[in-house]
PDB file of C-alpha atoms in Angstrom:
ATOM      1  CA  LEU A   1     -10.929  -4.258   4.167  1.00  0.00           C
ATOM      2  CA  LEU A   2      -9.989  -0.727   5.071  1.00  0.00           C
ATOM      3  CA  VAL A   3     -12.045   0.978   7.904  1.00  0.00           C
ATOM      4  CA  PHE A   4     -11.793   4.342   8.728  1.00  0.00           C
ATOM      5  CA  HIS A   5     -13.320   5.831  11.780  1.00  0.00           C
ATOM      6  CA  ARG A   6     -12.771   8.519  14.219  1.00  0.00           C
ATOM      7  CA  GLN A   7     -10.182   8.410  16.316  1.00  0.00           C
ATOM      8  CA  GLN A   8     -11.103   7.492  20.274  1.00  0.00           C
ATOM      9  CA  THR A   9     -13.901   5.452  19.022  1.00  0.00           C
ATOM     10  CA  LYS A  10     -14.808   1.726  20.094  1.00  0.00           C
ATOM     11  CA  PRO A  11     -12.849  -0.956  18.739  1.00  0.00           C
ATOM     12  CA  THR A  12     -14.033  -2.379  15.267  1.00  0.00           C
ATOM     13  CA  GLN A  13     -15.386  -5.418  15.513  1.00  0.00           C
ATOM     14  CA  LEU A  14     -16.031  -7.724  12.308  1.00  0.00           C
ATOM     15  CA  ILE A  15     -18.839 -10.454  12.000  1.00  0.00           C
ATOM     16  CA  THR A  16     -18.206 -13.518   9.518  1.00  0.00           C
ATOM     17  CA  PRO A  17     -20.949 -14.889   7.685  1.00  0.00           C
ATOM     18  CA  ASP A  18     -21.497 -17.638  10.030  1.00  0.00           C
ATOM     19  CA  GLY A  19     -21.984 -15.524  12.922  1.00  0.00           C
ATOM     20  CA  ILE A  20     -18.745 -15.576  14.902  1.00  0.00           C
ATOM     21  CA  THR A  21     -17.284 -12.082  15.934  1.00  0.00           C
ATOM     22  CA  TYR A  22     -13.714 -11.223  16.001  1.00  0.00           C
ATOM     23  CA  ASN A  23     -11.940  -7.897  16.987  1.00  0.00           C
ATOM     24  CA  ALA A  24      -7.904  -7.099  16.485  1.00  0.00           C
ATOM     25  CA  LYS A  25      -7.230  -9.153  19.495  1.00  0.00           C
ATOM     26  CA  THR A  26      -9.487 -12.153  18.650  1.00  0.00           C
ATOM     27  CA  ALA A  27      -8.646 -12.414  14.987  1.00  0.00           C
ATOM     28  CA  PRO A  28      -7.876 -15.975  13.606  1.00  0.00           C
ATOM     29  CA  ARG A  29      -4.603 -16.734  11.794  1.00  0.00           C
ATOM     30  CA  LEU A  30      -6.432 -16.189   8.731  1.00  0.00           C
ATOM     31  CA  VAL A  31      -7.198 -12.086   9.510  1.00  0.00           C
ATOM     32  CA  THR A  32      -4.064  -9.912   9.435  1.00  0.00           C
ATOM     33  CA  TRP A  33      -5.339  -6.681  11.502  1.00  0.00           C
ATOM     34  CA  HIS A  34      -3.163  -3.505  11.614  1.00  0.00           C
ATOM     35  CA  GLN A  35      -4.967  -0.791  14.101  1.00  0.00           C
ATOM     36  CA  ASP A  36      -3.769   2.600  13.767  1.00  0.00           C
ATOM     37  CA  LEU A  37      -4.968   6.358  14.695  1.00  0.00           C
ATOM     38  CA  GLY A  38      -8.229   6.986  12.345  1.00  0.00           C
ATOM     39  CA  TYR A  39      -8.365   3.104  10.437  1.00  0.00           C
ATOM     40  CA  ASP A  40      -8.243  -0.516  10.794  1.00  0.00           C
ATOM     41  CA  MET A  41      -6.674  -2.770   7.880  1.00  0.00           C
ATOM     42  CA  LEU A  42      -7.406  -6.141   7.788  1.00  0.00           C
ATOM     43  CA  THR A  43      -6.550  -8.724   5.082  1.00  0.00           C
ATOM     44  CA  ILE A  44      -8.592 -11.747   5.023  1.00  0.00           C
ATOM     45  CA  LYS A  45      -7.112 -14.690   3.570  1.00  0.00           C
ATOM     46  CA  GLN A  46      -9.577 -17.636   2.151  1.00  0.00           C
ATOM     47  CA  PRO A  47     -12.563 -15.513   3.037  1.00  0.00           C
ATOM     48  CA  GLN A  48     -16.290 -17.379   3.741  1.00  0.00           C
ATOM     49  CA  ALA A  49     -18.623 -16.761   1.225  1.00  0.00           C
ATOM     50  CA  GLY A  50     -21.610 -14.498   2.242  1.00  0.00           C
ATOM     51  CA  GLU A  51     -22.387 -11.607   3.898  1.00  0.00           C
ATOM     52  CA  TRP A  52     -19.782  -9.890   6.242  1.00  0.00           C
ATOM     53  CA  LYS A  53     -20.530  -7.288   8.693  1.00  0.00           C
ATOM     54  CA  ILE A  54     -18.141  -4.650  10.276  1.00  0.00           C
ATOM     55  CA  VAL A  55     -19.534  -3.482  13.758  1.00  0.00           C
ATOM     56  CA  GLY A  56     -18.096   0.254  14.911  1.00  0.00           C
ATOM     57  CA  GLU A  57     -19.423   3.691  15.575  1.00  0.00           C
ATOM     58  CA  LEU A  58     -20.943   5.135  12.873  1.00  0.00           C
ATOM     59  CA  GLY A  59     -19.461   8.764  12.072  1.00  0.00           C
ATOM     60  CA  PRO A  60     -18.605  10.964   8.745  1.00  0.00           C
ATOM     61  CA  ASP A  61     -15.469   9.440   7.969  1.00  0.00           C
ATOM     62  CA  ASN A  62     -16.590   5.966   8.146  1.00  0.00           C
ATOM     63  CA  ARG A  63     -15.963   4.294   4.828  1.00  0.00           C
ATOM     64  CA  VAL A  64     -15.014   0.688   3.777  1.00  0.00           C
ATOM     65  CA  ILE A  65     -12.703  -0.037   0.708  1.00  0.00           C
ATOM     66  CA  VAL A  66     -12.598  -4.065  -0.419  1.00  0.00           C
ATOM     67  CA  VAL A  67      -9.461  -4.939  -2.661  1.00  0.00           C
ATOM     68  CA  THR A  68      -9.659  -8.240  -3.789  1.00  0.00           C
ATOM     69  CA  ASP A  69      -7.058  -8.669  -6.205  1.00  0.00           C
ATOM     70  CA  LEU A  70      -4.138  -6.264  -5.217  1.00  0.00           C
ATOM     71  CA  GLY A  71      -1.491  -6.233  -7.767  1.00  0.00           C
ATOM     72  CA  MET A  72       1.539  -3.783  -7.897  1.00  0.00           C
ATOM     73  CA  HIS A  73       3.117  -2.659 -10.807  1.00  0.00           C
ATOM     74  CA  THR A  74       6.528  -0.861 -11.968  1.00  0.00           C
ATOM     75  CA  THR A  75       8.052   0.438 -14.611  1.00  0.00           C
ATOM     76  CA  GLU A  76      10.398  -2.361 -16.370  1.00  0.00           C
ATOM     77  CA  LEU A  77      14.252  -1.325 -16.075  1.00  0.00           C
ATOM     78  CA  PRO A  78      16.271  -1.330 -19.042  1.00  0.00           C
ATOM     79  CA  ASN A  79      19.269  -4.262 -18.776  1.00  0.00           C
ATOM     80  CA  ARG A  80      21.787  -1.892 -19.147  1.00  0.00           C
ATOM     81  CA  LEU A  81      22.018   2.045 -17.541  1.00  0.00           C
ATOM     82  CA  ILE A  82      24.726   4.327 -18.593  1.00  0.00           C
ATOM     83  CA  GLN A  83      26.292   5.690 -15.414  1.00  0.00           C
ATOM     84  CA  GLY A  84      24.778   9.145 -14.782  1.00  0.00           C
ATOM     85  CA  GLU A  85      21.566   8.700 -16.926  1.00  0.00           C
ATOM     86  CA  SER A  86      18.647   9.066 -14.965  1.00  0.00           C
ATOM     87  CA  LEU A  87      14.659   7.738 -15.465  1.00  0.00           C
ATOM     88  CA  PRO A  88      11.701   8.132 -13.785  1.00  0.00           C
ATOM     89  CA  ILE A  89      10.425   4.774 -12.177  1.00  0.00           C
ATOM     90  CA  GLU A  90       6.930   4.391 -11.793  1.00  0.00           C
ATOM     91  CA  VAL A  91       4.870   2.273  -9.094  1.00  0.00           C
ATOM     92  CA  THR A  92       0.767   2.096  -9.540  1.00  0.00           C
ATOM     93  CA  PHE A  93      -1.405  -0.481  -7.864  1.00  0.00           C
ATOM     94  CA  THR A  94      -4.557  -2.339  -9.540  1.00  0.00           C
ATOM     95  CA  ASP A  95      -7.630  -4.356  -8.138  1.00  0.00           C
ATOM     96  CA  HIS A  96      -8.424  -7.018 -10.933  1.00  0.00           C
ATOM     97  CA  GLY A  97      -6.369  -5.024 -13.098  1.00  0.00           C
ATOM     98  CA  ARG A  98      -7.776  -1.334 -12.933  1.00  0.00           C
ATOM     99  CA  LEU A  99      -5.506   1.373 -11.474  1.00  0.00           C
ATOM    100  CA  ILE A 100      -6.545   2.515  -7.939  1.00  0.00           C
ATOM    101  CA  THR A 101      -6.743   5.929  -7.877  1.00  0.00           C
ATOM    102  CA  LYS A 102      -8.873   6.144  -4.221  1.00  0.00           C
ATOM    103  CA  PRO A 103      -7.082   8.816  -2.316  1.00  0.00           C
ATOM    104  CA  ALA A 104      -8.476   6.224   1.024  1.00  0.00           C
ATOM    105  CA  PHE A 105      -6.303   3.416   0.086  1.00  0.00           C
ATOM    106  CA  LEU A 106      -3.392   5.412  -1.768  1.00  0.00           C
ATOM    107  CA  ASP A 107      -2.814   7.741   1.342  1.00  0.00           C
ATOM    108  CA  VAL A 108      -1.969   4.536   3.822  1.00  0.00           C
ATOM    109  CA  LEU A 109       0.595   3.928   1.447  1.00  0.00           C
ATOM    110  CA  LYS A 110       4.151   4.376   1.909  1.00  0.00           C
ATOM    111  CA  LEU A 111       6.545   3.742  -1.015  1.00  0.00           C
ATOM    112  CA  THR A 112      10.478   3.729  -0.554  1.00  0.00           C
ATOM    113  CA  ALA A 113      13.210   2.841  -2.867  1.00  0.00           C
ATOM    114  CA  THR A 114      16.926   1.612  -2.051  1.00  0.00           C
ATOM    115  CA  GLN A 115      19.634   1.433  -5.084  1.00  0.00           C
ATOM    116  CA  GLN A 116      22.148  -1.693  -4.048  1.00  0.00           C
ATOM    117  CA  ASP A 117      25.394  -2.692  -6.009  1.00  0.00           C
ATOM    118  CA  VAL A 118      28.397  -4.152  -5.049  1.00  0.00           C
ATOM    119  CA  SER A 119      29.997  -1.089  -3.128  1.00  0.00           C
ATOM    120  CA  ALA A 120      26.860   0.335  -1.056  1.00  0.00           C
ATOM    121  CA  THR A 121      23.412   0.567  -0.527  1.00  0.00           C
ATOM    122  CA  THR A 122      22.147   4.089  -0.706  1.00  0.00           C
ATOM    123  CA  ASP A 123      19.353   5.327   2.322  1.00  0.00           C
ATOM    124  CA  SER A 124      15.930   4.502   1.189  1.00  0.00           C
ATOM    125  CA  LYS A 125      13.993   7.360  -0.849  1.00  0.00           C
ATOM    126  CA  PRO A 126      10.381   8.016  -1.252  1.00  0.00           C
ATOM    127  CA  ILE A 127       8.161   7.450  -3.742  1.00  0.00           C
ATOM    128  CA  LEU A 128       5.425  10.034  -4.544  1.00  0.00           C
ATOM    129  CA  ASP A 129       2.533  10.494  -6.174  1.00  0.00           C
ATOM    130  CA  ASN A 130       2.172  14.221  -5.389  1.00  0.00           C
ATOM    131  CA  GLY A 131       2.565  15.931  -8.224  1.00  0.00           C
ATOM    132  CA  GLN A 132       6.173  17.278  -7.929  1.00  0.00           C
ATOM    133  CA  VAL A 133       9.045  16.405 -10.401  1.00  0.00           C
ATOM    134  CA  PRO A 134       9.560  13.863 -11.629  1.00  0.00           C
ATOM    135  CA  ASP A 135       5.772  12.698 -10.406  1.00  0.00           C
ATOM    136  CA  THR A 136       3.287  14.586 -13.268  1.00  0.00           C
ATOM    137  CA  GLN A 137       0.560  14.584 -11.451  1.00  0.00           C
ATOM    138  CA  ALA A 138      -1.038  14.343  -7.879  1.00  0.00           C
ATOM    139  CA  GLY A 139      -3.465  11.704  -6.340  1.00  0.00           C
ATOM    140  CA  ASP A 140      -3.467   9.978  -9.476  1.00  0.00           C
ATOM    141  CA  GLY A 141      -2.585   6.589  -8.372  1.00  0.00           C
ATOM    142  CA  ARG A 142       1.177   6.663 -10.353  1.00  0.00           C
ATOM    143  CA  PHE A 143       3.589   6.986  -7.662  1.00  0.00           C
ATOM    144  CA  THR A 144       7.021   8.339  -9.262  1.00  0.00           C
ATOM    145  CA  LEU A 145      11.049   8.404  -8.304  1.00  0.00           C
ATOM    146  CA  GLN A 146      13.694   9.423 -10.112  1.00  0.00           C
ATOM    147  CA  PHE A 147      16.247   6.288 -10.764  1.00  0.00           C
ATOM    148  CA  GLY A 148      19.799   6.104 -11.671  1.00  0.00           C
ATOM    149  CA  GLY A 149      21.966   9.496 -12.168  1.00  0.00           C
ATOM    150  CA  ASP A 150      25.227  10.405 -10.340  1.00  0.00           C
ATOM    151  CA  GLU A 151      24.327   7.851  -7.231  1.00  0.00           C
ATOM    152  CA  LEU A 152      24.637   4.917  -9.856  1.00  0.00           C
ATOM    153  CA  SER A 153      28.008   3.064  -9.514  1.00  0.00           C
ATOM    154  CA  ARG A 154      29.590   0.930 -12.132  1.00  0.00           C
ATOM    155  CA  GLY A 155      28.831  -2.749 -12.304  1.00  0.00           C
ATOM    156  CA  VAL A 156      25.613  -4.886 -11.263  1.00  0.00           C
ATOM    157  CA  GLY A 157      23.016  -3.356  -9.208  1.00  0.00           C
ATOM    158  CA  GLU A 158      19.301  -3.411  -8.400  1.00  0.00           C
ATOM    159  CA  LEU A 159      16.210  -1.455  -7.269  1.00  0.00           C
ATOM    160  CA  VAL A 160      14.432  -2.608  -4.287  1.00  0.00           C
ATOM    161  CA  ILE A 161      10.847  -0.842  -4.292  1.00  0.00           C
ATOM    162  CA  ASN A 162       9.297  -1.488  -0.730  1.00  0.00           C
ATOM    163  CA  ALA A 163       5.432  -0.526  -0.408  1.00  0.00           C
ATOM    164  CA  GLU A 164       4.121  -0.485   3.467  1.00  0.00           C
ATOM    165  CA  GLY A 165       0.203  -0.289   3.718  1.00  0.00           C
ATOM    166  CA  GLN A 166       0.768   0.073   7.586  1.00  0.00           C
TER     167      GLN A 166
END
C-alpha cells in the first residue's frame, strides 16, 4: 500500500479484516512499514482476505495504490559487448504483468546502476524516466540508462541495478 497524505498529519493506521488496528510502531513482522514526509509505504506479506481499512486525515492528496504482484524487468544484455560500445538499458515495473505508469508509484522510486569488473566498481549512476537522452519519454514507466561506453573495461563484468522504494 502506498498511502499519500499531507505532511504533519496524524499517523496513518491500518485496520485488518479481523478488527486489529496497527500503526508504524505496532505493526507485526508481516508488515513492513516505511514512513516519510507525505506518504507511508506498507508491504504486507500473506495478507488476510477481507476488507482492510486505512485511518488517516483526509485531504486532497490522500490516495492509495495497491500493487499485489510487483515485477521488475530489465533489458537483456548480450553475452559480449565490444569495448567502447554503448547500449540503452531499460527498467520497467509491472503489476500482474501490466506496465505501471502511475506517477504516484513511480515518483517514489530511486533506480541506480553500478558497473563492476575485475579492476573496479563505478560510482552508482541514476536510471531515469525523465525524457532526456537516453530516455525517450518522461513519465512512461520506462527508466533508461546508457550502459557501456569508454567506462567499460576488458574482461568479465556485471551491471548491478538497484531499485529503492523507500
